[in-house]
PDB file of C-alpha atoms and ligand atoms in Angstrom:
ATOM      1  CA  MET A   1     129.218 166.933  90.167  1.00 52.00           C
ATOM      2  CA  SER A   2     132.706 166.750  90.988  1.00 56.00           C
ATOM      3  CA  ALA A   3     133.294 168.721  94.532  1.00 57.00           C
ATOM      4  CA  LYS A   4     134.998 171.649  91.588  1.00 55.00           C
ATOM      5  CA  HIS A   5     131.671 172.498  90.568  1.00 58.00           C
ATOM      6  CA  GLN A   6     130.218 172.936  93.106  1.00 79.00           C
ATOM      7  CA  ASP A   7     132.071 175.666  93.810  1.00 91.00           C
ATOM      8  CA  PRO A   8     130.533 178.642  93.009  1.00 95.00           C
ATOM      9  CA  PHE A   9     133.939 180.968  92.016  1.00 97.00           C
ATOM     10  CA  ALA A  10     135.320 177.621  90.655  1.00 96.00           C
ATOM     11  CA  GLN A  11     132.272 177.505  88.208  1.00 96.00           C
ATOM     12  CA  ALA A  12     132.320 181.407  88.081  1.00 97.00           C
ATOM     13  CA  ARG A  13     136.124 181.137  86.879  1.00 98.00           C
ATOM     14  CA  GLU A  14     135.381 178.500  84.287  1.00 98.00           C
ATOM     15  CA  ASP A  15     133.207 181.238  83.183  1.00 98.00           C
ATOM     16  CA  MET A  16     135.383 183.364  82.941  1.00 98.00           C
ATOM     17  CA  VAL A  17     138.211 181.867  81.365  1.00 98.00           C
ATOM     18  CA  ARG A  18     135.583 180.311  78.318  1.00 98.00           C
ATOM     19  CA  GLU A  19     133.499 183.709  78.113  1.00 98.00           C
ATOM     20  CA  GLN A  20     136.357 186.529  78.237  1.00 98.00           C
ATOM     21  CA  LEU A  21     139.715 184.898  77.528  1.00 98.00           C
ATOM     22  CA  GLU A  22     139.308 181.818  74.837  1.00 98.00           C
ATOM     23  CA  SER A  23     135.891 183.801  73.045  1.00 98.00           C
ATOM     24  CA  ARG A  24     138.278 186.639  72.233  1.00 97.00           C
ATOM     25  CA  GLY A  25     141.764 184.819  71.659  1.00 98.00           C
ATOM     26  CA  ILE A  26     143.650 183.952  74.148  1.00 98.00           C
ATOM     27  CA  ARG A  27     145.168 180.854  73.420  1.00 98.00           C
ATOM     28  CA  ASP A  28     148.168 179.946  75.520  1.00 98.00           C
ATOM     29  CA  PRO A  29     147.297 176.936  76.717  1.00 98.00           C
ATOM     30  CA  ARG A  30     149.404 177.753  80.228  1.00 98.00           C
ATOM     31  CA  VAL A  31     148.048 181.255  80.653  1.00 98.00           C
ATOM     32  CA  LEU A  32     144.846 179.835  80.344  1.00 98.00           C
ATOM     33  CA  ASP A  33     145.903 177.304  82.407  1.00 98.00           C
ATOM     34  CA  ALA A  34     146.738 180.115  85.363  1.00 98.00           C
ATOM     35  CA  MET A  35     143.557 181.607  84.818  1.00 98.00           C
ATOM     36  CA  ARG A  36     142.077 178.795  85.849  1.00 98.00           C
ATOM     37  CA  ARG A  37     143.551 177.814  88.409  1.00 98.00           C
ATOM     38  CA  VAL A  38     144.163 181.551  90.708  1.00 98.00           C
ATOM     39  CA  PRO A  39     141.356 181.498  92.668  1.00 97.00           C
ATOM     40  CA  ARG A  40     140.726 186.065  92.094  1.00 98.00           C
ATOM     41  CA  GLU A  41     137.990 186.234  95.619  1.00 97.00           C
ATOM     42  CA  HIS A  42     141.370 185.812  98.193  1.00 96.00           C
ATOM     43  CA  PHE A  43     142.534 188.858  96.959  1.00 96.00           C
ATOM     44  CA  LEU A  44     139.442 191.542  97.139  1.00 95.00           C
ATOM     45  CA  SER A  45     137.898 191.868 100.795  1.00 90.00           C
ATOM     46  CA  GLY A  46     134.584 192.731 101.864  1.00 88.00           C
ATOM     47  CA  SER A  47     131.579 192.215 100.075  1.00 87.00           C
ATOM     48  CA  ALA A  48     133.742 192.408  97.210  1.00 86.00           C
ATOM     49  CA  ALA A  49     135.011 189.390  97.628  1.00 91.00           C
ATOM     50  CA  ARG A  50     131.705 187.400  98.315  1.00 93.00           C
ATOM     51  CA  SER A  51     129.804 187.058  94.775  1.00 95.00           C
ATOM     52  CA  PRO A  52     130.905 184.591  92.158  1.00 97.00           C
ATOM     53  CA  ARG A  53     129.957 187.162  89.481  1.00 96.00           C
ATOM     54  CA  HIS A  54     131.439 190.158  90.944  1.00 96.00           C
ATOM     55  CA  VAL A  55     134.977 188.510  91.090  1.00 97.00           C
ATOM     56  CA  TYR A  56     135.199 187.148  88.181  1.00 98.00           C
ATOM     57  CA  ALA A  57     133.224 190.654  86.443  1.00 97.00           C
ATOM     58  CA  ASP A  58     134.878 190.965  82.223  1.00 98.00           C
ATOM     59  CA  GLY A  59     135.884 194.792  84.066  1.00 97.00           C
ATOM     60  CA  ALA A  60     138.310 195.997  86.380  1.00 95.00           C
ATOM     61  CA  LEU A  61     137.326 196.268  90.548  1.00 95.00           C
ATOM     62  CA  PRO A  62     137.670 198.856  93.300  1.00 91.00           C
ATOM     63  CA  VAL A  63     140.713 197.767  95.600  1.00 90.00           C
ATOM     64  CA  GLY A  64     141.163 201.435  98.218  1.00 85.00           C
ATOM     65  CA  ARG A  65     143.194 203.132  98.066  1.00 85.00           C
ATOM     66  CA  GLY A  66     142.925 204.431  94.946  1.00 85.00           C
ATOM     67  CA  GLN A  67     144.224 201.247  92.602  1.00 89.00           C
ATOM     68  CA  THR A  68     142.518 198.795  90.703  1.00 92.00           C
ATOM     69  CA  LEU A  69     142.784 194.938  90.388  1.00 95.00           C
ATOM     70  CA  SER A  70     143.478 194.419  86.455  1.00 96.00           C
ATOM     71  CA  GLN A  71     140.747 193.302  84.266  1.00 97.00           C
ATOM     72  CA  PRO A  72     140.265 189.155  83.097  1.00 98.00           C
ATOM     73  CA  PHE A  73     141.645 189.689  79.795  1.00 98.00           C
ATOM     74  CA  MET A  74     143.905 192.730  80.489  1.00 98.00           C
ATOM     75  CA  VAL A  75     145.254 190.794  83.107  1.00 98.00           C
ATOM     76  CA  ALA A  76     145.617 187.078  80.616  1.00 98.00           C
ATOM     77  CA  GLY A  77     146.423 189.501  77.237  1.00 98.00           C
ATOM     78  CA  MET A  78     149.366 190.911  78.861  1.00 98.00           C
ATOM     79  CA  THR A  79     150.622 188.006  80.631  1.00 98.00           C
ATOM     80  CA  GLU A  80     150.382 186.236  76.998  1.00 98.00           C
ATOM     81  CA  ALA A  81     151.933 189.147  75.376  1.00 98.00           C
ATOM     82  CA  LEU A  82     155.067 187.994  77.470  1.00 98.00           C
ATOM     83  CA  GLU A  83     155.643 185.040  76.120  1.00 98.00           C
ATOM     84  CA  PRO A  84     156.235 183.381  79.229  1.00 98.00           C
ATOM     85  CA  GLU A  85     158.375 180.074  79.944  1.00 98.00           C
ATOM     86  CA  PRO A  86     158.821 177.484  82.795  1.00 98.00           C
ATOM     87  CA  HIS A  87     161.394 178.845  83.043  1.00 98.00           C
ATOM     88  CA  HIS A  88     161.772 182.408  82.932  1.00 98.00           C
ATOM     89  CA  ARG A  89     162.281 184.897  85.700  1.00 98.00           C
ATOM     90  CA  VAL A  90     159.957 187.875  85.516  1.00 98.00           C
ATOM     91  CA  LEU A  91     159.809 191.771  86.959  1.00 99.00           C
ATOM     92  CA  GLU A  92     156.332 192.482  87.527  1.00 98.00           C
ATOM     93  CA  ILE A  93     155.854 196.867  88.449  1.00 98.00           C
ATOM     94  CA  GLY A  94     152.762 197.603  90.788  1.00 98.00           C
ATOM     95  CA  THR A  95     152.188 193.832  93.201  1.00 97.00           C
ATOM     96  CA  GLY A  96     148.847 196.037  93.093  1.00 96.00           C
ATOM     97  CA  THR A  97     146.232 192.831  94.745  1.00 96.00           C
ATOM     98  CA  GLY A  98     148.995 190.817  93.618  1.00 98.00           C
ATOM     99  CA  TYR A  99     146.895 188.275  91.399  1.00 98.00           C
ATOM    100  CA  GLN A 100     148.934 189.423  88.554  1.00 98.00           C
ATOM    101  CA  THR A 101     152.022 188.200  90.364  1.00 98.00           C
ATOM    102  CA  ALA A 102     150.150 184.792  91.393  1.00 98.00           C
ATOM    103  CA  ILE A 103     149.674 184.175  87.452  1.00 98.00           C
ATOM    104  CA  LEU A 104     153.208 184.369  86.363  1.00 99.00           C
ATOM    105  CA  ALA A 105     154.015 183.245  89.680  1.00 98.00           C
ATOM    106  CA  GLU A 106     151.787 179.413  87.648  1.00 98.00           C
ATOM    107  CA  ILE A 107     153.348 179.686  84.750  1.00 98.00           C
ATOM    108  CA  VAL A 108     157.835 181.124  85.349  1.00 98.00           C
ATOM    109  CA  ASP A 109     160.591 180.036  87.551  1.00 98.00           C
ATOM    110  CA  GLN A 110     160.757 183.926  89.917  1.00 98.00           C
ATOM    111  CA  VAL A 111     158.787 186.395  90.157  1.00 98.00           C
ATOM    112  CA  TRP A 112     160.253 190.020  91.159  1.00 98.00           C
ATOM    113  CA  THR A 113     157.797 191.702  92.452  1.00 98.00           C
ATOM    114  CA  VAL A 114     157.588 196.298  92.808  1.00 98.00           C
ATOM    115  CA  GLU A 115     155.440 197.990  94.722  1.00 98.00           C
ATOM    116  CA  VAL A 116     155.357 201.607  95.105  1.00 97.00           C
ATOM    117  CA  ASP A 117     152.506 201.583  98.011  1.00 96.00           C
ATOM    118  CA  GLU A 118     153.311 199.600 101.164  1.00 97.00           C
ATOM    119  CA  VAL A 119     150.253 198.634 102.794  1.00 96.00           C
ATOM    120  CA  LEU A 120     149.157 196.953  99.071  1.00 96.00           C
ATOM    121  CA  ALA A 121     152.259 195.647  99.043  1.00 97.00           C
ATOM    122  CA  GLU A 122     152.027 194.077 102.956  1.00 97.00           C
ATOM    123  CA  GLY A 123     148.701 192.330 101.778  1.00 96.00           C
ATOM    124  CA  ALA A 124     149.335 191.082  98.457  1.00 97.00           C
ATOM    125  CA  ARG A 125     152.636 189.569 100.186  1.00 98.00           C
ATOM    126  CA  GLU A 126     150.564 187.997 102.652  1.00 98.00           C
ATOM    127  CA  ILE A 127     147.517 186.233 100.091  1.00 98.00           C
ATOM    128  CA  LEU A 128     150.304 185.139  98.601  1.00 98.00           C
ATOM    129  CA  GLY A 129     152.061 183.635 100.980  1.00 98.00           C
ATOM    130  CA  GLU A 130     148.959 181.514 102.276  1.00 98.00           C
ATOM    131  CA  LEU A 131     148.064 180.222  98.424  1.00 98.00           C
ATOM    132  CA  GLY A 132     151.926 178.812  99.107  1.00 98.00           C
ATOM    133  CA  TYR A 133     153.416 180.966  96.301  1.00 98.00           C
ATOM    134  CA  ASP A 134     157.387 180.759  97.487  1.00 98.00           C
ATOM    135  CA  ASN A 135     158.970 181.848  94.255  1.00 98.00           C
ATOM    136  CA  VAL A 136     158.070 185.739  94.669  1.00 98.00           C
ATOM    137  CA  HIS A 137     160.493 188.159  95.603  1.00 98.00           C
ATOM    138  CA  PHE A 138     158.879 191.407  96.986  1.00 98.00           C
ATOM    139  CA  HIS A 139     160.179 194.589  97.195  1.00 98.00           C
ATOM    140  CA  VAL A 140     158.654 197.878  98.102  1.00 98.00           C
ATOM    141  CA  GLY A 141     159.799 201.252  96.798  1.00 98.00           C
ATOM    142  CA  ASP A 142     160.047 202.906  92.913  1.00 98.00           C
ATOM    143  CA  GLY A 143     159.380 200.472  90.677  1.00 98.00           C
ATOM    144  CA  SER A 144     159.825 202.506  87.550  1.00 98.00           C
ATOM    145  CA  LEU A 145     163.424 202.306  88.334  1.00 98.00           C
ATOM    146  CA  GLY A 146     163.219 198.436  87.991  1.00 98.00           C
ATOM    147  CA  TRP A 147     164.551 195.794  90.496  1.00 98.00           C
ATOM    148  CA  PRO A 148     168.236 195.540  89.839  1.00 98.00           C
ATOM    149  CA  ASP A 149     168.662 193.096  92.090  1.00 96.00           C
ATOM    150  CA  GLY A 150     167.172 190.587  89.353  1.00 97.00           C
ATOM    151  CA  ALA A 151     168.122 191.576  85.923  1.00 98.00           C
ATOM    152  CA  PRO A 152     168.080 190.699  83.254  1.00 98.00           C
ATOM    153  CA  TYR A 153     164.265 189.476  83.693  1.00 98.00           C
ATOM    154  CA  ASP A 154     163.299 187.320  80.861  1.00 98.00           C
ATOM    155  CA  GLY A 155     159.447 189.492  80.999  1.00 98.00           C
ATOM    156  CA  ILE A 156     159.187 192.259  82.034  1.00 99.00           C
ATOM    157  CA  ILE A 157     155.091 193.235  83.349  1.00 98.00           C
ATOM    158  CA  VAL A 158     154.375 196.608  84.336  1.00 98.00           C
ATOM    159  CA  THR A 159     150.266 197.786  85.058  1.00 97.00           C
ATOM    160  CA  ALA A 160     150.571 201.196  85.799  1.00 97.00           C
ATOM    161  CA  GLY A 161     150.864 204.137  83.153  1.00 97.00           C
ATOM    162  CA  ALA A 162     154.001 205.587  82.412  1.00 98.00           C
ATOM    163  CA  PRO A 163     154.151 208.913  80.538  1.00 98.00           C
ATOM    164  CA  SER A 164     156.997 207.607  78.573  1.00 98.00           C
ATOM    165  CA  LEU A 165     158.823 204.002  78.254  1.00 98.00           C
ATOM    166  CA  PRO A 166     161.444 203.950  81.326  1.00 98.00           C
ATOM    167  CA  PRO A 167     164.688 203.243  80.123  1.00 98.00           C
ATOM    168  CA  PRO A 168     165.579 201.255  84.023  1.00 98.00           C
ATOM    169  CA  LEU A 169     163.467 198.739  82.455  1.00 98.00           C
ATOM    170  CA  VAL A 170     164.990 198.748  79.965  1.00 98.00           C
ATOM    171  CA  ALA A 171     168.074 198.664  80.414  1.00 98.00           C
ATOM    172  CA  GLN A 172     167.096 195.715  83.345  1.00 98.00           C
ATOM    173  CA  LEU A 173     165.137 193.714  79.373  1.00 98.00           C
ATOM    174  CA  ALA A 174     167.559 190.744  77.844  1.00 98.00           C
ATOM    175  CA  PRO A 175     168.303 190.623  75.347  1.00 97.00           C
ATOM    176  CA  HIS A 176     165.618 188.201  73.877  1.00 97.00           C
ATOM    177  CA  GLY A 177     163.270 189.744  76.523  1.00 98.00           C
ATOM    178  CA  ARG A 178     159.732 191.113  76.151  1.00 98.00           C
ATOM    179  CA  LEU A 179     158.413 194.396  78.061  1.00 98.00           C
ATOM    180  CA  VAL A 180     155.129 195.136  78.666  1.00 98.00           C
ATOM    181  CA  ILE A 181     154.245 198.294  79.284  1.00 98.00           C
ATOM    182  CA  PRO A 182     151.272 200.637  78.619  1.00 98.00           C
ATOM    183  CA  VAL A 183     152.226 204.897  78.295  1.00 98.00           C
ATOM    184  CA  GLY A 184     150.684 208.067  77.560  1.00 98.00           C
ATOM    185  CA  PRO A 185     148.731 210.138  78.518  1.00 96.00           C
ATOM    186  CA  ARG A 186     147.409 210.097  82.381  1.00 94.00           C
ATOM    187  CA  HIS A 187     143.638 208.566  81.380  1.00 91.00           C
ATOM    188  CA  LEU A 188     143.958 206.980  77.736  1.00 95.00           C
ATOM    189  CA  GLN A 189     147.595 204.469  76.755  1.00 98.00           C
ATOM    190  CA  GLU A 190     148.446 201.890  74.830  1.00 98.00           C
ATOM    191  CA  LEU A 191     150.042 199.055  75.612  1.00 98.00           C
ATOM    192  CA  LEU A 192     153.495 198.958  73.544  1.00 98.00           C
ATOM    193  CA  LEU A 193     155.791 195.422  73.669  1.00 98.00           C
ATOM    194  CA  VAL A 194     159.095 196.403  73.734  1.00 98.00           C
ATOM    195  CA  TRP A 195     161.581 194.364  72.673  1.00 98.00           C
ATOM    196  CA  LYS A 196     165.440 194.918  71.248  1.00 98.00           C
ATOM    197  CA  GLU A 197     166.441 193.516  68.058  1.00 96.00           C
ATOM    198  CA  ASP A 198     169.675 194.195  66.575  1.00 92.00           C
ATOM    199  CA  GLY A 199     170.962 196.197  69.668  1.00 88.00           C
ATOM    200  CA  GLU A 200     168.063 198.313  68.960  1.00 96.00           C
ATOM    201  CA  VAL A 201     164.497 198.586  70.970  1.00 97.00           C
ATOM    202  CA  ARG A 202     161.858 198.067  68.876  1.00 98.00           C
ATOM    203  CA  THR A 203     157.517 199.212  69.921  1.00 98.00           C
ATOM    204  CA  ARG A 204     154.670 197.688  68.634  1.00 98.00           C
ATOM    205  CA  THR A 205     151.067 198.668  70.109  1.00 98.00           C
ATOM    206  CA  LEU A 206     148.796 196.368  71.940  1.00 97.00           C
ATOM    207  CA  LEU A 207     146.026 198.176  71.946  1.00 95.00           C
ATOM    208  CA  GLU A 208     144.608 200.507  73.785  1.00 96.00           C
ATOM    209  CA  CYS A 209     144.123 200.954  77.791  1.00 95.00           C
ATOM    210  CA  ARG A 210     143.474 203.204  80.965  1.00 95.00           C
ATOM    211  CA  PHE A 211     145.115 201.956  83.708  1.00 95.00           C
ATOM    212  CA  VAL A 212     146.742 204.037  87.228  1.00 94.00           C
ATOM    213  CA  PRO A 213     149.418 206.448  86.614  1.00 96.00           C
ATOM    214  CA  LEU A 214     152.379 204.627  87.237  1.00 97.00           C
ATOM    215  CA  VAL A 215     154.359 207.651  90.264  1.00 97.00           C
ATOM    216  CA  GLY A 216     157.661 208.168  90.274  1.00 98.00           C
ATOM    217  CA  GLU A 217     161.481 208.880  89.346  1.00 98.00           C
ATOM    218  CA  GLU A 218     160.078 207.541  85.562  1.00 98.00           C
ATOM    219  CA  GLY A 219     156.862 207.692  85.873  1.00 98.00           C
ATOM    220  CA  TRP A 220     154.176 210.123  86.595  1.00 97.00           C
ATOM    221  CA  GLN A 221     155.579 212.968  88.966  1.00 93.00           C
ATOM    222  CA  SER A 222     152.279 212.064  91.803  1.00 86.00           C
ATOM    223  CA  PRO A 223     149.136 210.138  91.427  1.00 83.00           C
ATOM    224  CA  THR A 224     146.558 212.938  90.148  1.00 82.00           C
ATOM    225  CA  ALA A 225     148.768 216.205  88.995  1.00 65.00           C
TER     226      ALA A 225
HETATM  227  N1  SAH B   1     148.480 193.942  88.974  1.00 54.17           N
HETATM  228  C1  SAH B   1     148.088 194.579  89.865  1.00 54.17           C
HETATM  229  C2  SAH B   1     147.070 196.383  89.347  1.00 54.17           C
HETATM  230  C3  SAH B   1     148.030 197.117  89.381  1.00 54.17           C
HETATM  231  S1  SAH B   1     147.300 199.290  90.312  1.00 54.17           S
HETATM  232  C4  SAH B   1     146.569 194.167  90.413  1.00 54.17           C
HETATM  233  O1  SAH B   1     146.646 192.660  89.749  1.00 54.17           O
HETATM  234  O2  SAH B   1     146.199 194.068  91.524  1.00 54.17           O
HETATM  235  C5  SAH B   1     149.134 199.120  89.666  1.00 54.17           C
HETATM  236  C6  SAH B   1     149.255 199.737  90.940  1.00 54.17           C
HETATM  237  O3  SAH B   1     150.572 200.140  90.733  1.00 54.17           O
HETATM  238  C7  SAH B   1     149.105 200.295  92.207  1.00 54.17           C
HETATM  239  O4  SAH B   1     149.338 198.652  93.344  1.00 54.17           O
HETATM  240  C8  SAH B   1     149.885 200.993  92.375  1.00 54.17           C
HETATM  241  O5  SAH B   1     150.167 201.468  93.516  1.00 54.17           O
HETATM  242  C9  SAH B   1     151.529 200.892  91.955  1.00 54.17           C
HETATM  243  N2  SAH B   1     152.242 201.483  91.568  1.00 54.17           N
HETATM  244  C10 SAH B   1     151.925 203.111  90.913  1.00 54.17           C
HETATM  245  N3  SAH B   1     153.698 203.140  91.071  1.00 54.17           N
HETATM  246  C11 SAH B   1     154.253 202.904  90.967  1.00 54.17           C
HETATM  247  C12 SAH B   1     156.297 202.616  91.137  1.00 54.17           C
HETATM  248  N4  SAH B   1     156.508 203.089  90.552  1.00 54.17           N
HETATM  249  N5  SAH B   1     155.731 200.997  91.723  1.00 54.17           N
HETATM  250  C13 SAH B   1     155.601 200.600  91.944  1.00 54.17           C
HETATM  251  N6  SAH B   1     154.088 200.253  91.842  1.00 54.17           N
HETATM  252  C14 SAH B   1     153.912 201.580  91.833  1.00 54.17           C
END
């Protein structure tokens, strides 16, 4: 038996990829490899991090400060929708635990990530540093305005729900870029794929989803009201 299979987390991770991702149609080998490599258990704390079954469960997990770690299938599906390539620069809005950031950092050249909550941002920066990711740029601030410093981006991924499509994000998207963002009412959104074609902005709905609110100038006024 290889060392990998003696590690219950590695085993649970393999099972997650097979049962939750491959079986539901995630095909991009880069995405599947990244999901096989990133140890989700490091992005949780306390007792939540101790059970392989809990860590790799087929759902979102509460991580404190009113936020959640997205379901593995959602992380993989949103990443696949970006069609990420090794030379890409990707902007992520909503660093949260940093798990999605790590998946992106496994695949693309540079990740630019913005988090509004300073405590979460610090936690993510620490764990991503410990895991050795050196291609991530962190910013604490209102990501509904994007992050012009790294623009234009080949991909933009928003992991919080917006009331409408924030114009700055569209502006910071490269002409060939792809933007994935949940848009809609507070408790149920549509996951939109947004791209530019012949000078126009096109959108396609991928699925229904439920994310915590994107707050800020181009988001909701407050987390609850
Ligand atoms: N991708 C994360 C999950 C994010 S939950 C993960 O893998 O763990 C959504 C995150 O978006 C929360 O951390 C929340 O604080 C953040 N957020 C909400 N509004 C934001 C804004 N305007 N700018 C940046 N981050 C924001």
